[in-house]
PDB file of N, CA and C in Angstrom:
ATOM      1  N   VAL A   1      97.541 105.472  97.946  1.00 96.00           N
ATOM      2  CA  VAL A   1      96.455 104.090  97.928  1.00 96.00           C
ATOM      3  C   VAL A   1      96.209 103.092  96.615  1.00 96.00           C
ATOM      4  N   THR A   2      96.330 101.773  96.911  1.00 97.00           N
ATOM      5  CA  THR A   2      96.372 101.121  96.169  1.00 97.00           C
ATOM      6  C   THR A   2      95.684  99.611  96.948  1.00 97.00           C
ATOM      7  N   PRO A   3      94.792  98.586  96.307  1.00 97.00           N
ATOM      8  CA  PRO A   3      94.239  99.211  95.026  1.00 97.00           C
ATOM      9  C   PRO A   3      93.316 100.449  95.161  1.00 97.00           C
ATOM     10  N   ASN A   4      92.993 100.905  94.139  1.00 98.00           N
ATOM     11  CA  ASN A   4      91.666 102.037  93.979  1.00 98.00           C
ATOM     12  C   ASN A   4      91.013 101.946  92.734  1.00 98.00           C
ATOM     13  N   PRO A   5      89.935 101.076  92.645  1.00 98.00           N
ATOM     14  CA  PRO A   5      88.935 100.730  93.319  1.00 98.00           C
ATOM     15  C   PRO A   5      89.241  99.806  94.430  1.00 98.00           C
ATOM     16  N   VAL A   6      89.307  99.803  95.695  1.00 97.00           N
ATOM     17  CA  VAL A   6      89.385  98.538  96.651  1.00 97.00           C
ATOM     18  C   VAL A   6      88.503  97.605  97.109  1.00 97.00           C
ATOM     19  N   ASN A   7      88.166  96.380  96.859  1.00 95.00           N
ATOM     20  CA  ASN A   7      87.225  95.378  97.624  1.00 95.00           C
ATOM     21  C   ASN A   7      87.405  94.907  99.229  1.00 95.00           C
ATOM     22  N   ASP A   8      88.322  95.068  99.834  1.00 95.00           N
ATOM     23  CA  ASP A   8      88.721  94.486 100.702  1.00 95.00           C
ATOM     24  C   ASP A   8      90.061  95.094 101.621  1.00 95.00           C
ATOM     25  N   VAL A   9      90.525  95.083 101.438  1.00 97.00           N
ATOM     26  CA  VAL A   9      92.149  95.442 101.986  1.00 97.00           C
ATOM     27  C   VAL A   9      92.790  96.713 100.774  1.00 97.00           C
ATOM     28  N   MET A  10      93.088  97.960 101.223  1.00 97.00           N
ATOM     29  CA  MET A  10      93.967  98.986 100.624  1.00 97.00           C
ATOM     30  C   MET A  10      95.129  99.026 101.698  1.00 97.00           C
ATOM     31  N   SER A  11      96.038  99.462 100.559  1.00 98.00           N
ATOM     32  CA  SER A  11      98.051  99.461 100.974  1.00 98.00           C
ATOM     33  C   SER A  11      97.861 101.046 101.210  1.00 98.00           C
ATOM     34  N   ILE A  12      98.236 101.557 102.016  1.00 97.00           N
ATOM     35  CA  ILE A  12      98.480 102.929 102.003  1.00 97.00           C
ATOM     36  C   ILE A  12      99.777 103.457 102.191  1.00 97.00           C
ATOM     37  N   ARG A  13     100.235 104.454 101.620  1.00 96.00           N
ATOM     38  CA  ARG A  13     101.894 104.433 101.721  1.00 96.00           C
ATOM     39  C   ARG A  13     101.668 106.347 102.141  1.00 96.00           C
ATOM     40  N   PHE A  14     101.939 106.914 102.862  1.00 94.00           N
ATOM     41  CA  PHE A  14     102.512 108.123 103.036  1.00 94.00           C
ATOM     42  C   PHE A  14     103.812 108.713 103.346  1.00 94.00           C
ATOM     43  N   ASN A  15     104.937 109.990 103.260  1.00 90.00           N
ATOM     44  CA  ASN A  15     105.721 110.256 103.562  1.00 90.00           C
ATOM     45  C   ASN A  15     105.505 111.676 104.566  1.00 90.00           C
ATOM     46  N   LEU A  16     105.722 111.522 105.540  1.00 89.00           N
ATOM     47  CA  LEU A  16     105.639 112.760 106.714  1.00 89.00           C
ATOM     48  C   LEU A  16     107.011 113.424 106.787  1.00 89.00           C
ATOM     49  N   ALA A  17     107.021 114.571 106.230  1.00 86.00           N
ATOM     50  CA  ALA A  17     108.251 115.459 106.085  1.00 86.00           C
ATOM     51  C   ALA A  17     109.121 115.758 107.463  1.00 86.00           C
ATOM     52  N   ALA A  18     108.253 115.827 108.619  1.00 87.00           N
ATOM     53  CA  ALA A  18     108.982 116.004 110.145  1.00 87.00           C
ATOM     54  C   ALA A  18     108.015 114.757 111.221  1.00 87.00           C
ATOM     55  N   ASN A  19     109.078 114.979 112.299  1.00 89.00           N
ATOM     56  CA  ASN A  19     108.251 114.333 113.323  1.00 89.00           C
ATOM     57  C   ASN A  19     107.307 114.703 113.966  1.00 89.00           C
ATOM     58  N   VAL A  20     105.786 115.045 113.444  1.00 90.00           N
ATOM     59  CA  VAL A  20     105.020 115.563 113.845  1.00 90.00           C
ATOM     60  C   VAL A  20     103.588 114.802 114.179  1.00 90.00           C
ATOM     61  N   PRO A  21     102.608 115.203 115.333  1.00 93.00           N
ATOM     62  CA  PRO A  21     101.890 114.513 115.360  1.00 93.00           C
ATOM     63  C   PRO A  21     100.923 114.420 114.253  1.00 93.00           C
ATOM     64  N   ALA A  22     100.591 113.065 113.755  1.00 94.00           N
ATOM     65  CA  ALA A  22      99.879 112.841 112.354  1.00 94.00           C
ATOM     66  C   ALA A  22      98.649 111.992 112.809  1.00 94.00           C
ATOM     67  N   THR A  23      97.196 111.988 111.788  1.00 96.00           N
ATOM     68  CA  THR A  23      95.938 111.251 111.830  1.00 96.00           C
ATOM     69  C   THR A  23      95.859 111.280 109.954  1.00 96.00           C
ATOM     70  N   LEU A  24      95.319 109.932 110.298  1.00 97.00           N
ATOM     71  CA  LEU A  24      94.651 109.668 109.245  1.00 97.00           C
ATOM     72  C   LEU A  24      93.155 109.310 109.068  1.00 97.00           C
ATOM     73  N   GLU A  25      92.267 109.557 108.048  1.00 98.00           N
ATOM     74  CA  GLU A  25      90.943 109.336 108.580  1.00 98.00           C
ATOM     75  C   GLU A  25      90.546 109.123 107.382  1.00 98.00           C
ATOM     76  N   LEU A  26      89.145 108.446 107.514  1.00 98.00           N
ATOM     77  CA  LEU A  26      88.077 108.111 106.200  1.00 98.00           C
ATOM     78  C   LEU A  26      87.009 108.999 106.725  1.00 98.00           C
ATOM     79  N   PHE A  27      86.700 109.827 105.470  1.00 98.00           N
ATOM     80  CA  PHE A  27      85.150 110.514 105.432  1.00 98.00           C
ATOM     81  C   PHE A  27      84.436 109.964 104.263  1.00 98.00           C
ATOM     82  N   ASP A  28      83.280 110.208 104.394  1.00 98.00           N
ATOM     83  CA  ASP A  28      82.350 109.508 103.700  1.00 98.00           C
ATOM     84  C   ASP A  28      81.818 110.116 102.530  1.00 98.00           C
ATOM     85  N   ILE A  29      81.055 110.650 101.671  1.00 95.00           N
ATOM     86  CA  ILE A  29      80.861 111.394 100.472  1.00 95.00           C
ATOM     87  C   ILE A  29      80.340 112.673 101.340  1.00 95.00           C
ATOM     88  N   GLN A  30      79.557 112.627 102.176  1.00 97.00           N
ATOM     89  CA  GLN A  30      79.021 113.833 103.222  1.00 97.00           C
ATOM     90  C   GLN A  30      79.701 113.979 103.693  1.00 97.00           C
ATOM     91  N   GLY A  31      80.819 113.891 104.283  1.00 96.00           N
ATOM     92  CA  GLY A  31      82.103 114.622 104.794  1.00 96.00           C
ATOM     93  C   GLY A  31      81.922 114.112 106.367  1.00 96.00           C
ATOM     94  N   ARG A  32      81.170 112.573 106.735  1.00 98.00           N
ATOM     95  CA  ARG A  32      81.123 112.424 108.122  1.00 98.00           C
ATOM     96  C   ARG A  32      81.997 111.486 107.824  1.00 98.00           C
ATOM     97  N   LYS A  33      83.056 111.558 109.237  1.00 98.00           N
ATOM     98  CA  LYS A  33      83.912 110.485 109.659  1.00 98.00           C
ATOM     99  C   LYS A  33      83.427 109.447 109.854  1.00 98.00           C
ATOM    100  N   VAL A  34      83.961 108.288 109.312  1.00 97.00           N
ATOM    101  CA  VAL A  34      83.695 106.628 109.306  1.00 97.00           C
ATOM    102  C   VAL A  34      84.464 106.028 109.964  1.00 97.00           C
ATOM    103  N   ALA A  35      86.019 106.306 109.660  1.00 97.00           N
ATOM    104  CA  ALA A  35      86.816 105.680 110.417  1.00 97.00           C
ATOM    105  C   ALA A  35      88.035 106.295 110.584  1.00 97.00           C
ATOM    106  N   SER A  36      88.855 106.006 111.946  1.00 96.00           N
ATOM    107  CA  SER A  36      90.293 106.558 112.309  1.00 96.00           C
ATOM    108  C   SER A  36      90.955 105.470 112.113  1.00 96.00           C
ATOM    109  N   VAL A  37      91.331 105.527 110.727  1.00 96.00           N
ATOM    110  CA  VAL A  37      92.927 104.573 109.981  1.00 96.00           C
ATOM    111  C   VAL A  37      93.830 104.817 110.644  1.00 96.00           C
ATOM    112  N   TRP A  38      94.290 105.339 111.232  1.00 95.00           N
ATOM    113  CA  TRP A  38      95.973 105.204 112.066  1.00 95.00           C
ATOM    114  C   TRP A  38      95.850 106.960 112.879  1.00 95.00           C
ATOM    115  N   SER A  39      96.633 106.857 113.872  1.00 94.00           N
ATOM    116  CA  SER A  39      97.210 108.201 114.467  1.00 94.00           C
ATOM    117  C   SER A  39      98.336 108.155 115.333  1.00 94.00           C
ATOM    118  N   ASP A  40      99.493 109.130 115.607  1.00 92.00           N
ATOM    119  CA  ASP A  40     100.347 108.817 116.128  1.00 92.00           C
ATOM    120  C   ASP A  40     100.675 110.267 116.888  1.00 92.00           C
ATOM    121  N   ASN A  41     101.298 110.619 118.220  1.00 91.00           N
ATOM    122  CA  ASN A  41     102.294 111.774 118.169  1.00 91.00           C
ATOM    123  C   ASN A  41     103.295 111.882 117.942  1.00 91.00           C
ATOM    124  N   ALA A  42     104.288 110.814 117.344  1.00 83.00           N
ATOM    125  CA  ALA A  42     105.489 111.100 117.147  1.00 83.00           C
ATOM    126  C   ALA A  42     106.217 109.845 116.063  1.00 83.00           C
ATOM    127  N   PRO A  43     105.434 109.897 115.069  1.00 84.00           N
ATOM    128  CA  PRO A  43     105.661 108.702 114.091  1.00 84.00           C
ATOM    129  C   PRO A  43     106.939 108.842 113.617  1.00 84.00           C
ATOM    130  N   GLY A  44     107.605 109.799 113.697  1.00 87.00           N
ATOM    131  CA  GLY A  44     108.748 109.904 112.916  1.00 87.00           C
ATOM    132  C   GLY A  44     108.789 110.109 111.403  1.00 87.00           C
ATOM    133  N   ALA A  45     109.996 110.891 110.653  1.00 87.00           N
ATOM    134  CA  ALA A  45     109.509 111.144 109.524  1.00 87.00           C
ATOM    135  C   ALA A  45     110.135 110.099 108.735  1.00 87.00           C
ATOM    136  N   GLY A  46     109.358 110.435 107.404  1.00 91.00           N
ATOM    137  CA  GLY A  46     109.886 109.346 106.184  1.00 91.00           C
ATOM    138  C   GLY A  46     108.532 108.781 105.900  1.00 91.00           C
ATOM    139  N   LEU A  47     108.605 107.141 105.170  1.00 93.00           N
ATOM    140  CA  LEU A  47     107.938 106.751 104.187  1.00 93.00           C
ATOM    141  C   LEU A  47     107.394 105.973 105.250  1.00 93.00           C
ATOM    142  N   LEU A  48     105.712 105.851 105.603  1.00 92.00           N
ATOM    143  CA  LEU A  48     104.930 104.932 106.082  1.00 92.00           C
ATOM    144  C   LEU A  48     103.958 104.245 105.358  1.00 92.00           C
ATOM    145  N   GLN A  49     103.698 103.016 105.638  1.00 94.00           N
ATOM    146  CA  GLN A  49     103.013 101.894 104.907  1.00 94.00           C
ATOM    147  C   GLN A  49     102.579 101.263 106.044  1.00 94.00           C
ATOM    148  N   MET A  50     101.093 101.034 105.625  1.00 95.00           N
ATOM    149  CA  MET A  50      99.930  99.745 106.261  1.00 95.00           C
ATOM    150  C   MET A  50      98.771  99.669 105.303  1.00 95.00           C
ATOM    151  N   ASN A  51      98.384  98.379 105.616  1.00 97.00           N
ATOM    152  CA  ASN A  51      96.872  98.126 105.453  1.00 97.00           C
ATOM    153  C   ASN A  51      95.923  98.409 106.131  1.00 97.00           C
ATOM    154  N   TYR A  52      94.941  98.363 105.807  1.00 97.00           N
ATOM    155  CA  TYR A  52      93.334  99.101 106.013  1.00 97.00           C
ATOM    156  C   TYR A  52      92.431  97.971 105.440  1.00 97.00           C
ATOM    157  N   SER A  53      91.632  97.553 106.431  1.00 97.00           N
ATOM    158  CA  SER A  53      90.369  96.753 105.932  1.00 97.00           C
ATOM    159  C   SER A  53      89.161  97.135 105.521  1.00 97.00           C
ATOM    160  N   THR A  54      88.398  97.385 104.412  1.00 96.00           N
ATOM    161  CA  THR A  54      87.196  98.009 104.416  1.00 96.00           C
ATOM    162  C   THR A  54      86.174  97.037 104.674  1.00 96.00           C
ATOM    163  N   GLY A  55      86.032  96.030 105.431  1.00 91.00           N
ATOM    164  CA  GLY A  55      85.540  95.003 105.409  1.00 91.00           C
ATOM    165  C   GLY A  55      83.941  95.769 105.966  1.00 91.00           C
ATOM    166  N   ASN A  56      83.968  96.487 106.688  1.00 93.00           N
ATOM    167  CA  ASN A  56      82.972  96.645 107.443  1.00 93.00           C
ATOM    168  C   ASN A  56      82.116  98.172 106.628  1.00 93.00           C
ATOM    169  N   LEU A  57      82.454  98.592 105.439  1.00 96.00           N
ATOM    170  CA  LEU A  57      82.276  99.612 105.086  1.00 96.00           C
ATOM    171  C   LEU A  57      81.389  99.139 103.732  1.00 96.00           C
ATOM    172  N   PRO A  58      80.224 100.211 103.469  1.00 97.00           N
ATOM    173  CA  PRO A  58      79.747 100.056 102.188  1.00 97.00           C
ATOM    174  C   PRO A  58      80.396 100.468 100.821  1.00 97.00           C
ATOM    175  N   SER A  59      79.895  99.904  99.813  1.00 97.00           N
ATOM    176  CA  SER A  59      80.095 100.341  98.632  1.00 97.00           C
ATOM    177  C   SER A  59      80.060 102.194  98.910  1.00 97.00           C
ATOM    178  N   GLY A  60      80.816 102.859  98.035  1.00 98.00           N
ATOM    179  CA  GLY A  60      80.591 104.030  97.828  1.00 98.00           C
ATOM    180  C   GLY A  60      81.965 104.940  97.825  1.00 98.00           C
ATOM    181  N   ILE A  61      82.229 106.268  97.511  1.00 98.00           N
ATOM    182  CA  ILE A  61      83.186 106.977  97.628  1.00 98.00           C
ATOM    183  C   ILE A  61      83.537 108.042  98.628  1.00 98.00           C
ATOM    184  N   TYR A  62      84.659 107.646  98.880  1.00 98.00           N
ATOM    185  CA  TYR A  62      85.434 108.199 100.736  1.00 98.00           C
ATOM    186  C   TYR A  62      86.299 108.937 100.473  1.00 98.00           C
ATOM    187  N   GLU A  63      86.866 109.998 101.246  1.00 98.00           N
ATOM    188  CA  GLU A  63      87.785 110.635 101.198  1.00 98.00           C
ATOM    189  C   GLU A  63      88.812 110.511 102.701  1.00 98.00           C
ATOM    190  N   LEU A  64      90.420 109.950 101.999  1.00 98.00           N
ATOM    191  CA  LEU A  64      91.112 109.463 102.939  1.00 98.00           C
ATOM    192  C   LEU A  64      92.121 111.144 103.092  1.00 98.00           C
ATOM    193  N   ARG A  65      91.886 111.365 104.292  1.00 98.00           N
ATOM    194  CA  ARG A  65      92.634 112.590 104.833  1.00 98.00           C
ATOM    195  C   ARG A  65      93.559 112.338 105.584  1.00 98.00           C
ATOM    196  N   LEU A  66      95.097 112.921 105.466  1.00 97.00           N
ATOM    197  CA  LEU A  66      96.287 112.909 106.259  1.00 97.00           C
ATOM    198  C   LEU A  66      96.225 114.314 106.703  1.00 97.00           C
ATOM    199  N   GLN A  67      96.485 114.468 107.798  1.00 96.00           N
ATOM    200  CA  GLN A  67      96.458 115.713 108.667  1.00 96.00           C
ATOM    201  C   GLN A  67      97.902 115.732 109.657  1.00 96.00           C
ATOM    202  N   ALA A  68      98.665 116.299 109.696  1.00 92.00           N
ATOM    203  CA  ALA A  68     100.073 116.344 109.778  1.00 92.00           C
ATOM    204  C   ALA A  68      99.892 117.763 110.288  1.00 92.00           C
ATOM    205  N   ALA A  69     100.256 117.809 111.735  1.00 87.00           N
ATOM    206  CA  ALA A  69     100.095 119.218 112.897  1.00 87.00           C
ATOM    207  C   ALA A  69      99.516 119.893 111.879  1.00 87.00           C
ATOM    208  N   ASN A  70     100.006 120.953 111.695  1.00 82.00           N
ATOM    209  CA  ASN A  70      99.422 122.503 111.378  1.00 82.00           C
ATOM    210  C   ASN A  70      99.407 122.663 110.209  1.00 82.00           C
ATOM    211  N   ALA A  71      99.889 121.528 109.183  1.00 89.00           N
ATOM    212  CA  ALA A  71     100.007 121.557 107.519  1.00 89.00           C
ATOM    213  C   ALA A  71      98.590 121.786 107.168  1.00 89.00           C
ATOM    214  N   THR A  72      98.270 121.357 105.476  1.00 93.00           N
ATOM    215  CA  THR A  72      97.099 121.510 104.874  1.00 93.00           C
ATOM    216  C   THR A  72      96.917 119.987 105.015  1.00 93.00           C
ATOM    217  N   PRO A  73      95.388 119.257 105.136  1.00 95.00           N
ATOM    218  CA  PRO A  73      95.409 117.942 105.017  1.00 95.00           C
ATOM    219  C   PRO A  73      95.821 117.728 103.695  1.00 95.00           C
ATOM    220  N   VAL A  74      96.374 116.583 103.485  1.00 96.00           N
ATOM    221  CA  VAL A  74      96.145 116.067 102.010  1.00 96.00           C
ATOM    222  C   VAL A  74      95.628 114.927 101.772  1.00 96.00           C
ATOM    223  N   VAL A  75      94.540 114.792 100.821  1.00 97.00           N
ATOM    224  CA  VAL A  75      92.963 114.035 100.439  1.00 97.00           C
ATOM    225  C   VAL A  75      93.499 113.283  99.258  1.00 97.00           C
ATOM    226  N   GLN A  76      92.770 112.147  99.689  1.00 97.00           N
ATOM    227  CA  GLN A  76      92.833 110.979  98.020  1.00 97.00           C
ATOM    228  C   GLN A  76      91.380 110.387  98.235  1.00 97.00           C
ATOM    229  N   LYS A  77      90.650 110.552  96.606  1.00 98.00           N
ATOM    230  CA  LYS A  77      89.312 109.612  96.858  1.00 98.00           C
ATOM    231  C   LYS A  77      89.896 108.389  96.619  1.00 98.00           C
ATOM    232  N   VAL A  78      88.658 107.831  97.498  1.00 98.00           N
ATOM    233  CA  VAL A  78      88.978 106.268  97.459  1.00 98.00           C
ATOM    234  C   VAL A  78      87.536 105.710  97.296  1.00 98.00           C
ATOM    235  N   VAL A  79      87.523 104.447  96.426  1.00 98.00           N
ATOM    236  CA  VAL A  79      86.509 103.929  95.798  1.00 98.00           C
ATOM    237  C   VAL A  79      86.098 102.342  96.100  1.00 98.00           C
ATOM    238  N   ILE A  80      84.721 102.571  97.161  1.00 98.00           N
ATOM    239  CA  ILE A  80      84.783 100.913  97.895  1.00 98.00           C
ATOM    240  C   ILE A  80      84.084 100.400  97.089  1.00 98.00           C
ATOM    241  N   VAL A  81      84.200  99.350  96.789  1.00 97.00           N
ATOM    242  CA  VAL A  81      83.277  98.243  95.333  1.00 97.00           C
ATOM    243  C   VAL A  81      83.010  97.021  96.412  1.00 97.00           C
ATOM    244  N   LYS A  82      81.934  96.620  96.616  1.00 91.00           N
ATOM    245  CA  LYS A  82      81.980  95.197  97.035  1.00 91.00           C
ATOM    246  C   LYS A  82      80.919  94.345  95.965  1.00 91.00           C
TER     247      LYS A  82
END
């Protein structure tokens, strides 16, 4: 995720090893899901990149979680500063 901390729009890049269902979700510090950033049932394997606007979210610390099929989720801390 770049930039981090983010003010308005963050660029997200991740690599999927296989063509499996995957989701990318944003959670607040209390563990509540605040946004479904992306999901796809068959996104294809390889590098994926997208932009996500944080304009409607307040300043704070969040967790961005990538979950692909039955794999262990990949989590990254994201700081939003307004």
